[in-house]
PDB file of C-alpha atoms in Angstrom:
ATOM      1  CA  MET A   1    -115.203 -64.808 116.875  1.00 67.00           C
ATOM      2  CA  GLU A   2    -112.815 -67.168 115.637  1.00 82.00           C
ATOM      3  CA  LEU A   3    -110.090 -65.790 113.346  1.00 93.00           C
ATOM      4  CA  GLN A   4    -109.748 -67.199 110.113  1.00 96.00           C
ATOM      5  CA  VAL A   5    -106.537 -67.074 107.426  1.00 98.00           C
ATOM      6  CA  LEU A   6    -106.572 -66.780 103.957  1.00 98.00           C
ATOM      7  CA  PHE A   7    -103.595 -67.742 101.784  1.00 98.00           C
ATOM      8  CA  SER A   8    -102.808 -66.409  98.580  1.00 98.00           C
ATOM      9  CA  GLU A   9    -100.099 -66.203  95.779  1.00 97.00           C
ATOM     10  CA  ASP A  10    -101.978 -63.418  93.969  1.00 98.00           C
ATOM     11  CA  PRO A  11    -100.892 -59.925  95.391  1.00 98.00           C
ATOM     12  CA  GLY A  12    -103.691 -58.361  93.599  1.00 97.00           C
ATOM     13  CA  PHE A  13    -106.197 -60.384  95.533  1.00 98.00           C
ATOM     14  CA  VAL A  14    -104.471 -59.372  98.962  1.00 98.00           C
ATOM     15  CA  ILE A  15    -104.471 -55.721  97.936  1.00 97.00           C
ATOM     16  CA  LYS A  16    -108.565 -55.745  97.127  1.00 97.00           C
ATOM     17  CA  ARG A  17    -109.411 -58.195 100.011  1.00 97.00           C
ATOM     18  CA  ALA A  18    -107.540 -56.236 102.500  1.00 98.00           C
ATOM     19  CA  ASP A  19    -107.809 -52.746 101.055  1.00 97.00           C
ATOM     20  CA  GLU A  20    -109.879 -51.126 103.994  1.00 97.00           C
ATOM     21  CA  PHE A  21    -107.312 -52.282 106.568  1.00 98.00           C
ATOM     22  CA  LEU A  22    -104.264 -51.590 104.476  1.00 98.00           C
ATOM     23  CA  SER A  23    -105.627 -47.912 103.628  1.00 97.00           C
ATOM     24  CA  SER A  24    -106.317 -47.281 107.477  1.00 97.00           C
ATOM     25  CA  GLU A  25    -102.903 -46.646 108.317  1.00 97.00           C
ATOM     26  CA  PRO A  26    -100.936 -45.785 105.358  1.00 97.00           C
ATOM     27  CA  VAL A  27     -97.780 -44.804 106.887  1.00 98.00           C
ATOM     28  CA  LEU A  28     -97.733 -47.845 109.237  1.00 97.00           C
ATOM     29  CA  HIS A  29     -98.523 -50.288 106.340  1.00 98.00           C
ATOM     30  CA  ASN A  30     -96.412 -48.750 103.732  1.00 97.00           C
ATOM     31  CA  LEU A  31     -93.849 -51.343 103.391  1.00 96.00           C
ATOM     32  CA  ILE A  32     -96.488 -54.272 102.900  1.00 97.00           C
ATOM     33  CA  LEU A  33     -98.270 -51.933 100.378  1.00 97.00           C
ATOM     34  CA  SER A  34     -95.076 -51.202  98.647  1.00 95.00           C
ATOM     35  CA  ILE A  35     -94.463 -54.832  98.362  1.00 95.00           C
ATOM     36  CA  LEU A  36     -97.719 -55.870  97.007  1.00 97.00           C
ATOM     37  CA  HIS A  37     -98.007 -53.227  94.267  1.00 95.00           C
ATOM     38  CA  SER A  38     -94.355 -53.972  93.249  1.00 93.00           C
ATOM     39  CA  ARG A  39     -95.273 -57.657  92.940  1.00 95.00           C
ATOM     40  CA  VAL A  40     -98.407 -56.873  90.745  1.00 96.00           C
ATOM     41  CA  ALA A  41     -96.560 -54.521  88.696  1.00 91.00           C
ATOM     42  CA  GLN A  42     -93.519 -57.066  88.190  1.00 88.00           C
ATOM     43  CA  GLY A  43     -95.099 -60.306  88.482  1.00 89.00           C
ATOM     44  CA  ASP A  44     -92.519 -61.710  91.107  1.00 90.00           C
ATOM     45  CA  PRO A  45     -93.548 -64.628  93.032  1.00 95.00           C
ATOM     46  CA  GLY A  46     -94.783 -64.427  96.626  1.00 97.00           C
ATOM     47  CA  ARG A  47     -96.743 -65.930  99.512  1.00 98.00           C
ATOM     48  CA  TYR A  48     -99.533 -63.852 100.978  1.00 98.00           C
ATOM     49  CA  TRP A  49    -101.637 -64.491 104.278  1.00 98.00           C
ATOM     50  CA  ILE A  50    -104.401 -62.320 105.577  1.00 98.00           C
ATOM     51  CA  ALA A  51    -105.934 -62.506 109.022  1.00 98.00           C
ATOM     52  CA  LEU A  52    -109.857 -62.023 109.001  1.00 98.00           C
ATOM     53  CA  ASN A  53    -112.155 -61.502 112.141  1.00 96.00           C
ATOM     54  CA  GLY A  54    -115.207 -62.351 110.201  1.00 94.00           C
ATOM     55  CA  GLU A  55    -114.986 -60.268 107.053  1.00 94.00           C
ATOM     56  CA  GLU A  56    -112.630 -57.849 108.417  1.00 97.00           C
ATOM     57  CA  ALA A  57    -109.000 -58.067 107.665  1.00 98.00           C
ATOM     58  CA  VAL A  58    -106.952 -57.410 110.730  1.00 98.00           C
ATOM     59  CA  GLY A  59    -103.515 -58.319 109.650  1.00 98.00           C
ATOM     60  CA  VAL A  60    -101.439 -58.999 106.598  1.00 98.00           C
ATOM     61  CA  VAL A  61     -97.991 -61.142 106.196  1.00 98.00           C
ATOM     62  CA  VAL A  62     -96.236 -61.213 103.081  1.00 98.00           C
ATOM     63  CA  GLN A  63     -93.172 -63.275 102.003  1.00 97.00           C
ATOM     64  CA  SER A  64     -91.534 -62.256  98.686  1.00 94.00           C
ATOM     65  CA  PRO A  65     -89.005 -63.137  97.229  1.00 91.00           C
ATOM     66  CA  LEU A  66     -89.985 -66.744  98.679  1.00 92.00           C
ATOM     67  CA  GLU A  67     -86.376 -67.008 100.069  1.00 91.00           C
ATOM     68  CA  TYR A  68     -86.581 -63.933 102.201  1.00 91.00           C
ATOM     69  CA  PRO A  69     -87.880 -63.162 105.833  1.00 95.00           C
ATOM     70  CA  ALA A  70     -91.612 -62.490 106.278  1.00 97.00           C
ATOM     71  CA  THR A  71     -92.692 -58.935 106.602  1.00 98.00           C
ATOM     72  CA  LEU A  72     -95.844 -58.131 108.415  1.00 98.00           C
ATOM     73  CA  THR A  73     -98.404 -55.398 109.542  1.00 98.00           C
ATOM     74  CA  PRO A  74     -99.054 -54.671 113.047  1.00 98.00           C
ATOM     75  CA  MET A  75    -101.737 -56.633 114.405  1.00 97.00           C
ATOM     76  CA  GLU A  76    -103.152 -57.807 117.536  1.00 97.00           C
ATOM     77  CA  PRO A  77    -101.892 -60.910 119.505  1.00 97.00           C
ATOM     78  CA  ARG A  78    -104.550 -63.743 118.420  1.00 96.00           C
ATOM     79  CA  ALA A  79    -104.235 -62.951 114.715  1.00 97.00           C
ATOM     80  CA  VAL A  80    -100.409 -63.368 115.142  1.00 98.00           C
ATOM     81  CA  LEU A  81    -101.096 -66.726 116.547  1.00 97.00           C
ATOM     82  CA  ALA A  82    -103.722 -67.627 113.943  1.00 97.00           C
ATOM     83  CA  ILE A  83    -101.342 -66.746 110.986  1.00 98.00           C
ATOM     84  CA  VAL A  84     -98.272 -68.679 112.626  1.00 98.00           C
ATOM     85  CA  ASP A  85    -100.278 -71.714 112.884  1.00 96.00           C
ATOM     86  CA  ALA A  86    -101.574 -71.325 109.258  1.00 97.00           C
ATOM     87  CA  ILE A  87     -98.024 -70.783 107.963  1.00 97.00           C
ATOM     88  CA  ALA A  88     -96.552 -73.692 110.166  1.00 96.00           C
ATOM     89  CA  GLU A  89     -99.266 -76.100 108.974  1.00 96.00           C
ATOM     90  CA  ALA A  90     -98.732 -75.290 105.664  1.00 96.00           C
ATOM     91  CA  GLY A  91     -95.042 -76.421 105.823  1.00 95.00           C
ATOM     92  CA  VAL A  92     -93.809 -72.945 104.777  1.00 95.00           C
ATOM     93  CA  THR A  93     -89.919 -72.220 105.892  1.00 92.00           C
ATOM     94  CA  LEU A  94     -89.484 -68.861 106.994  1.00 96.00           C
ATOM     95  CA  ALA A  95     -85.783 -67.276 107.155  1.00 95.00           C
ATOM     96  CA  GLY A  96     -87.096 -64.919 109.732  1.00 97.00           C
ATOM     97  CA  VAL A  97     -89.450 -62.045 110.099  1.00 98.00           C
ATOM     98  CA  ASN A  98     -89.438 -58.059 109.952  1.00 97.00           C
ATOM     99  CA  GLY A  99     -92.242 -55.608 111.030  1.00 97.00           C
ATOM    100  CA  ASP A 100     -93.656 -53.598 113.991  1.00 97.00           C
ATOM    101  CA  ALA A 101     -91.592 -54.404 116.900  1.00 98.00           C
ATOM    102  CA  ALA A 102     -94.216 -55.900 119.189  1.00 97.00           C
ATOM    103  CA  THR A 103     -95.914 -57.781 116.483  1.00 98.00           C
ATOM    104  CA  ALA A 104     -92.726 -59.337 115.456  1.00 98.00           C
ATOM    105  CA  ALA A 105     -91.735 -60.085 119.001  1.00 98.00           C
ATOM    106  CA  ARG A 106     -94.883 -62.024 119.199  1.00 98.00           C
ATOM    107  CA  PHE A 107     -94.553 -63.732 115.875  1.00 98.00           C
ATOM    108  CA  ALA A 108     -90.970 -64.815 116.589  1.00 98.00           C
ATOM    109  CA  GLY A 109     -91.987 -66.248 120.165  1.00 97.00           C
ATOM    110  CA  GLN A 110     -95.017 -67.976 118.377  1.00 97.00           C
ATOM    111  CA  TRP A 111     -92.789 -69.358 115.526  1.00 97.00           C
ATOM    112  CA  SER A 112     -90.063 -70.582 118.129  1.00 97.00           C
ATOM    113  CA  GLU A 113     -92.604 -72.376 120.203  1.00 96.00           C
ATOM    114  CA  ARG A 114     -94.659 -73.852 117.256  1.00 95.00           C
ATOM    115  CA  CYS A 115     -91.576 -74.730 115.041  1.00 94.00           C
ATOM    116  CA  LYS A 116     -88.987 -75.421 117.581  1.00 93.00           C
ATOM    117  CA  SER A 117     -86.729 -73.049 115.793  1.00 91.00           C
ATOM    118  CA  ALA A 118     -84.543 -70.437 117.726  1.00 96.00           C
ATOM    119  CA  ALA A 119     -85.509 -66.717 116.814  1.00 97.00           C
ATOM    120  CA  THR A 120     -82.702 -64.327 117.219  1.00 96.00           C
ATOM    121  CA  PRO A 121     -83.314 -60.489 117.135  1.00 96.00           C
ATOM    122  CA  PHE A 122     -80.638 -58.498 114.821  1.00 93.00           C
ATOM    123  CA  GLN A 123     -81.883 -55.405 113.865  1.00 93.00           C
ATOM    124  CA  GLY A 124     -83.910 -52.606 115.382  1.00 96.00           C
ATOM    125  CA  THR A 125     -85.285 -49.741 113.070  1.00 96.00           C
ATOM    126  CA  ARG A 126     -87.541 -46.657 113.430  1.00 96.00           C
ATOM    127  CA  LEU A 127     -90.019 -45.541 111.184  1.00 97.00           C
ATOM    128  CA  TYR A 128     -89.933 -41.528 110.577  1.00 98.00           C
ATOM    129  CA  GLU A 129     -92.433 -39.493 108.976  1.00 98.00           C
ATOM    130  CA  LEU A 130     -91.839 -35.893 107.577  1.00 97.00           C
ATOM    131  CA  LEU A 131     -94.166 -33.724 109.415  1.00 93.00           C
ATOM    132  CA  GLU A 132     -92.414 -30.295 108.514  1.00 90.00           C
ATOM    133  CA  LEU A 133     -89.410 -29.403 106.894  1.00 89.00           C
ATOM    134  CA  GLY A 134     -86.480 -28.655 109.357  1.00 88.00           C
ATOM    135  CA  GLU A 135     -83.014 -27.010 109.193  1.00 85.00           C
ATOM    136  CA  VAL A 136     -81.661 -26.975 105.323  1.00 86.00           C
ATOM    137  CA  PRO A 137     -78.121 -28.577 105.242  1.00 87.00           C
ATOM    138  CA  PRO A 138     -75.299 -26.560 104.335  1.00 88.00           C
ATOM    139  CA  ALA A 139     -73.999 -28.976 101.585  1.00 90.00           C
ATOM    140  CA  VAL A 140     -73.159 -27.167  98.273  1.00 92.00           C
ATOM    141  CA  GLY A 141     -74.880 -29.026  95.168  1.00 96.00           C
ATOM    142  CA  HIS A 142     -78.267 -29.988  93.844  1.00 97.00           C
ATOM    143  CA  LEU A 143     -80.809 -32.681  93.599  1.00 97.00           C
ATOM    144  CA  ARG A 144     -81.332 -34.510  90.270  1.00 97.00           C
ATOM    145  CA  GLN A 145     -83.117 -37.724  88.929  1.00 98.00           C
ATOM    146  CA  ALA A 146     -80.565 -40.594  87.734  1.00 98.00           C
ATOM    147  CA  GLY A 147     -80.868 -41.526  84.138  1.00 96.00           C
ATOM    148  CA  PRO A 148     -79.323 -44.176  81.709  1.00 96.00           C
ATOM    149  CA  ARG A 149     -75.603 -42.827  82.072  1.00 97.00           C
ATOM    150  CA  ASP A 150     -75.725 -43.259  85.636  1.00 97.00           C
ATOM    151  CA  ARG A 151     -76.383 -47.045  85.520  1.00 97.00           C
ATOM    152  CA  GLY A 152     -72.789 -48.192  86.080  1.00 97.00           C
ATOM    153  CA  LEU A 153     -72.295 -46.008  89.190  1.00 97.00           C
ATOM    154  CA  MET A 154     -75.607 -46.967  90.602  1.00 97.00           C
ATOM    155  CA  ASN A 155     -74.778 -50.606  90.265  1.00 96.00           C
ATOM    156  CA  VAL A 156     -71.429 -50.182  92.057  1.00 96.00           C
ATOM    157  CA  TRP A 157     -73.115 -47.982  94.721  1.00 97.00           C
ATOM    158  CA  THR A 158     -76.174 -50.259  95.190  1.00 95.00           C
ATOM    159  CA  ARG A 159     -74.039 -53.350  95.452  1.00 94.00           C
ATOM    160  CA  ALA A 160     -71.902 -51.474  98.387  1.00 94.00           C
ATOM    161  CA  PHE A 161     -75.081 -50.444 100.123  1.00 93.00           C
ATOM    162  CA  GLN A 162     -76.466 -53.908 100.189  1.00 89.00           C
ATOM    163  CA  ASP A 163     -73.112 -55.092 101.542  1.00 89.00           C
ATOM    164  CA  GLU A 164     -72.982 -52.617 104.243  1.00 87.00           C
ATOM    165  CA  ILE A 165     -76.623 -53.644 105.545  1.00 81.00           C
ATOM    166  CA  GLY A 166     -76.254 -57.182 105.008  1.00 76.00           C
ATOM    167  CA  GLU A 167     -78.625 -57.673 102.290  1.00 74.00           C
ATOM    168  CA  SER A 168     -77.944 -59.971  99.256  1.00 68.00           C
ATOM    169  CA  ALA A 169     -76.782 -58.320  96.236  1.00 65.00           C
ATOM    170  CA  ASN A 170     -77.258 -61.003  93.882  1.00 74.00           C
ATOM    171  CA  ASP A 171     -80.169 -59.264  91.836  1.00 82.00           C
ATOM    172  CA  THR A 172     -78.506 -55.757  92.056  1.00 89.00           C
ATOM    173  CA  GLU A 173     -78.578 -54.961  88.345  1.00 92.00           C
ATOM    174  CA  ARG A 174     -82.159 -56.080  87.852  1.00 90.00           C
ATOM    175  CA  ARG A 175     -83.068 -53.724  90.811  1.00 90.00           C
ATOM    176  CA  VAL A 176     -81.132 -50.858  89.475  1.00 95.00           C
ATOM    177  CA  ASP A 177     -82.486 -51.312  85.927  1.00 95.00           C
ATOM    178  CA  ARG A 178     -86.141 -51.171  87.517  1.00 92.00           C
ATOM    179  CA  ALA A 179     -85.628 -48.290  89.689  1.00 94.00           C
ATOM    180  CA  LEU A 180     -83.913 -46.330  87.045  1.00 96.00           C
ATOM    181  CA  ALA A 181     -86.604 -47.070  84.476  1.00 95.00           C
ATOM    182  CA  ILE A 182     -89.402 -45.484  86.764  1.00 94.00           C
ATOM    183  CA  GLY A 183     -87.420 -42.660  88.144  1.00 95.00           C
ATOM    184  CA  GLN A 184     -86.839 -43.862  91.423  1.00 97.00           C
ATOM    185  CA  ILE A 185     -83.189 -43.073  92.023  1.00 98.00           C
ATOM    186  CA  TRP A 186     -82.318 -39.549  92.943  1.00 98.00           C
ATOM    187  CA  LEU A 187     -78.604 -37.945  93.306  1.00 98.00           C
ATOM    188  CA  TRP A 188     -76.605 -35.131  94.786  1.00 98.00           C
ATOM    189  CA  ASP A 189     -74.120 -33.355  92.587  1.00 97.00           C
ATOM    190  CA  ARG A 190     -71.510 -31.101  93.611  1.00 95.00           C
ATOM    191  CA  ASN A 191     -69.367 -29.365  91.003  1.00 92.00           C
ATOM    192  CA  GLY A 192     -70.178 -31.816  88.512  1.00 91.00           C
ATOM    193  CA  GLU A 193     -69.363 -34.859  90.894  1.00 96.00           C
ATOM    194  CA  THR A 194     -72.131 -37.158  92.189  1.00 97.00           C
ATOM    195  CA  THR A 195     -71.477 -37.628  95.629  1.00 97.00           C
ATOM    196  CA  SER A 196     -74.545 -39.290  97.289  1.00 97.00           C
ATOM    197  CA  MET A 197     -77.909 -41.078  96.287  1.00 97.00           C
ATOM    198  CA  ALA A 198     -81.646 -41.814  97.679  1.00 97.00           C
ATOM    199  CA  VAL A 199     -84.420 -43.955  96.431  1.00 97.00           C
ATOM    200  CA  GLY A 200     -88.016 -42.461  96.380  1.00 97.00           C
ATOM    201  CA  ARG A 201     -90.499 -45.597  96.193  1.00 95.00           C
ATOM    202  CA  ASP A 202     -93.686 -45.509  94.189  1.00 94.00           C
ATOM    203  CA  PRO A 203     -96.308 -43.832  96.099  1.00 96.00           C
ATOM    204  CA  ALA A 204     -98.861 -46.022  98.079  1.00 96.00           C
ATOM    205  CA  GLN A 205    -101.921 -44.427  99.319  1.00 96.00           C
ATOM    206  CA  GLY A 206    -100.266 -40.881  99.059  1.00 97.00           C
ATOM    207  CA  VAL A 207     -97.268 -42.007 101.132  1.00 98.00           C
ATOM    208  CA  VAL A 208     -93.610 -42.205  99.385  1.00 98.00           C
ATOM    209  CA  ARG A 209     -90.674 -44.225 101.312  1.00 98.00           C
ATOM    210  CA  LEU A 210     -87.450 -43.047 100.868  1.00 97.00           C
ATOM    211  CA  SER A 211     -84.600 -45.762 101.073  1.00 95.00           C
ATOM    212  CA  GLY A 212     -81.126 -46.773  99.882  1.00 94.00           C
ATOM    213  CA  VAL A 213     -79.478 -43.497 101.067  1.00 95.00           C
ATOM    214  CA  TYR A 214     -75.803 -44.079 100.307  1.00 95.00           C
ATOM    215  CA  THR A 215     -72.621 -41.946 100.223  1.00 96.00           C
ATOM    216  CA  PRO A 216     -69.434 -43.589  99.275  1.00 96.00           C
ATOM    217  CA  PRO A 217     -66.913 -43.500 102.128  1.00 95.00           C
ATOM    218  CA  GLU A 218     -64.621 -40.956 100.260  1.00 95.00           C
ATOM    219  CA  ASN A 219     -67.451 -38.613 100.268  1.00 94.00           C
ATOM    220  CA  ARG A 220     -68.968 -39.095 103.871  1.00 93.00           C
ATOM    221  CA  LYS A 221     -68.965 -36.394 106.553  1.00 91.00           C
ATOM    222  CA  HIS A 222     -69.698 -33.500 104.242  1.00 93.00           C
ATOM    223  CA  GLY A 223     -73.526 -33.605 104.710  1.00 93.00           C
ATOM    224  CA  TYR A 224     -74.358 -34.811 101.207  1.00 96.00           C
ATOM    225  CA  ALA A 225     -76.987 -37.563 102.173  1.00 95.00           C
ATOM    226  CA  ALA A 226     -78.756 -35.150 104.505  1.00 95.00           C
ATOM    227  CA  ALA A 227     -78.942 -32.651 101.471  1.00 96.00           C
ATOM    228  CA  CYS A 228     -80.065 -35.106  99.151  1.00 97.00           C
ATOM    229  CA  VAL A 229     -82.577 -36.430 101.579  1.00 96.00           C
ATOM    230  CA  HIS A 230     -83.751 -33.191 102.300  1.00 96.00           C
ATOM    231  CA  ALA A 231     -84.105 -31.931  98.930  1.00 97.00           C
ATOM    232  CA  LEU A 232     -85.924 -34.879  97.679  1.00 97.00           C
ATOM    233  CA  SER A 233     -88.348 -34.833 100.764  1.00 97.00           C
ATOM    234  CA  LYS A 234     -89.131 -31.206  99.887  1.00 96.00           C
ATOM    235  CA  HIS A 235     -89.643 -32.120  96.050  1.00 97.00           C
ATOM    236  CA  LEU A 236     -92.010 -35.276  97.068  1.00 97.00           C
ATOM    237  CA  ARG A 237     -93.764 -32.822  99.887  1.00 97.00           C
ATOM    238  CA  ASP A 238     -94.592 -30.278  97.161  1.00 96.00           C
ATOM    239  CA  CYS A 239     -95.831 -32.974  94.974  1.00 97.00           C
ATOM    240  CA  GLY A 240     -98.484 -33.633  97.581  1.00 97.00           C
ATOM    241  CA  TYR A 241     -97.040 -36.869  99.145  1.00 98.00           C
ATOM    242  CA  ARG A 242     -96.130 -37.817 102.659  1.00 98.00           C
ATOM    243  CA  CYS A 243     -92.905 -38.814 103.163  1.00 98.00           C
ATOM    244  CA  ILE A 244     -91.445 -41.680 105.503  1.00 98.00           C
ATOM    245  CA  LEU A 245     -88.158 -43.802 105.997  1.00 97.00           C
ATOM    246  CA  TYR A 246     -86.475 -46.243 107.858  1.00 96.00           C
ATOM    247  CA  THR A 247     -83.353 -45.923 110.123  1.00 94.00           C
ATOM    248  CA  ASP A 248     -81.204 -48.329 111.736  1.00 93.00           C
ATOM    249  CA  LEU A 249     -81.438 -47.669 115.605  1.00 92.00           C
ATOM    250  CA  GLY A 250     -77.715 -48.854 115.587  1.00 88.00           C
ATOM    251  CA  ASN A 251     -76.669 -45.758 113.797  1.00 87.00           C
ATOM    252  CA  PRO A 252     -77.242 -42.763 115.859  1.00 85.00           C
ATOM    253  CA  THR A 253     -75.752 -40.527 113.473  1.00 83.00           C
ATOM    254  CA  SER A 254     -78.453 -40.959 110.773  1.00 86.00           C
ATOM    255  CA  ASN A 255     -81.397 -40.817 113.338  1.00 88.00           C
ATOM    256  CA  SER A 256     -80.321 -37.367 114.600  1.00 90.00           C
ATOM    257  CA  ILE A 257     -79.768 -36.129 111.176  1.00 90.00           C
ATOM    258  CA  TYR A 258     -83.192 -37.202 109.872  1.00 94.00           C
ATOM    259  CA  ARG A 259     -84.760 -35.508 112.872  1.00 94.00           C
ATOM    260  CA  ARG A 260     -82.727 -32.213 112.156  1.00 93.00           C
ATOM    261  CA  ILE A 261     -84.147 -31.947 108.669  1.00 94.00           C
ATOM    262  CA  GLY A 262     -88.033 -32.405 110.012  1.00 95.00           C
ATOM    263  CA  TYR A 263     -88.675 -36.282 110.544  1.00 97.00           C
ATOM    264  CA  LYS A 264     -90.446 -37.200 113.609  1.00 96.00           C
ATOM    265  CA  ALA A 265     -90.324 -40.847 114.949  1.00 96.00           C
ATOM    266  CA  VAL A 266     -93.676 -42.713 114.632  1.00 97.00           C
ATOM    267  CA  ALA A 267     -92.863 -46.443 115.341  1.00 97.00           C
ATOM    268  CA  GLU A 268     -90.251 -48.938 115.882  1.00 97.00           C
ATOM    269  CA  ALA A 269     -89.459 -52.085 113.940  1.00 97.00           C
ATOM    270  CA  LEU A 270     -87.700 -55.430 114.406  1.00 97.00           C
ATOM    271  CA  ARG A 271     -85.946 -58.189 112.505  1.00 96.00           C
ATOM    272  CA  TYR A 272     -85.617 -61.588 113.858  1.00 97.00           C
ATOM    273  CA  ARG A 273     -83.426 -64.433 112.228  1.00 96.00           C
ATOM    274  CA  PHE A 274     -85.026 -68.091 112.539  1.00 97.00           C
ATOM    275  CA  GLU A 275     -82.669 -71.240 112.330  1.00 89.00           C
TER     276      GLU A 275
END
């Protein structure tokens, strides 16, 4: 059966039309689900493509914000080809692609061939899920939810975090205000001093993705980030959620820390930059 590709600018339509597919793998599809639900809530613009085999959705690609690389779900090779053709034929420009390693590699290869554009891999990441709580980090302190009084510090730390990972910091204040308003930012305090932060994204199909883990240079190598992530993971797990996070494969320290506190690798992802 020939594959079809649906295009939409309505994230709510994508959630509804691809619900069975997206819900089938809530961990592997969490990033896409998070983006879609965020766009429904906030109204930010985006472009969305669904690969259909008959009436069955078999792949989803999102581009939001519009100048960002595309993010994709795992999908079979012919679905990748169909979506690449649909995006290229529409004249849409992509800065790159991010997602499941095998799928992203196929997409980048097809895009390079179809659009005569160089595709350069520049970051490998690993997806972890908390399967059981591991060792408790020895760092002294406690977890707390960030509030309005933390706004200034969170702006500074979020901007520093974005700079370190090579992401644009142009919308830092807006992102921080949104995260504070819905209680996503969590902090590790030691003797009255805030030493580390982590972000717990909104649940999607019972899965919460932790991100934005940051400790300023002067507080590093004391275990504060590990303690913050461990405590936040335990809190979320006690609330009935599955916890996941992505790590940079270029950072062996963070990968080993998360494994010690109970996270297990479930998949790899790749990011490509298109010229």
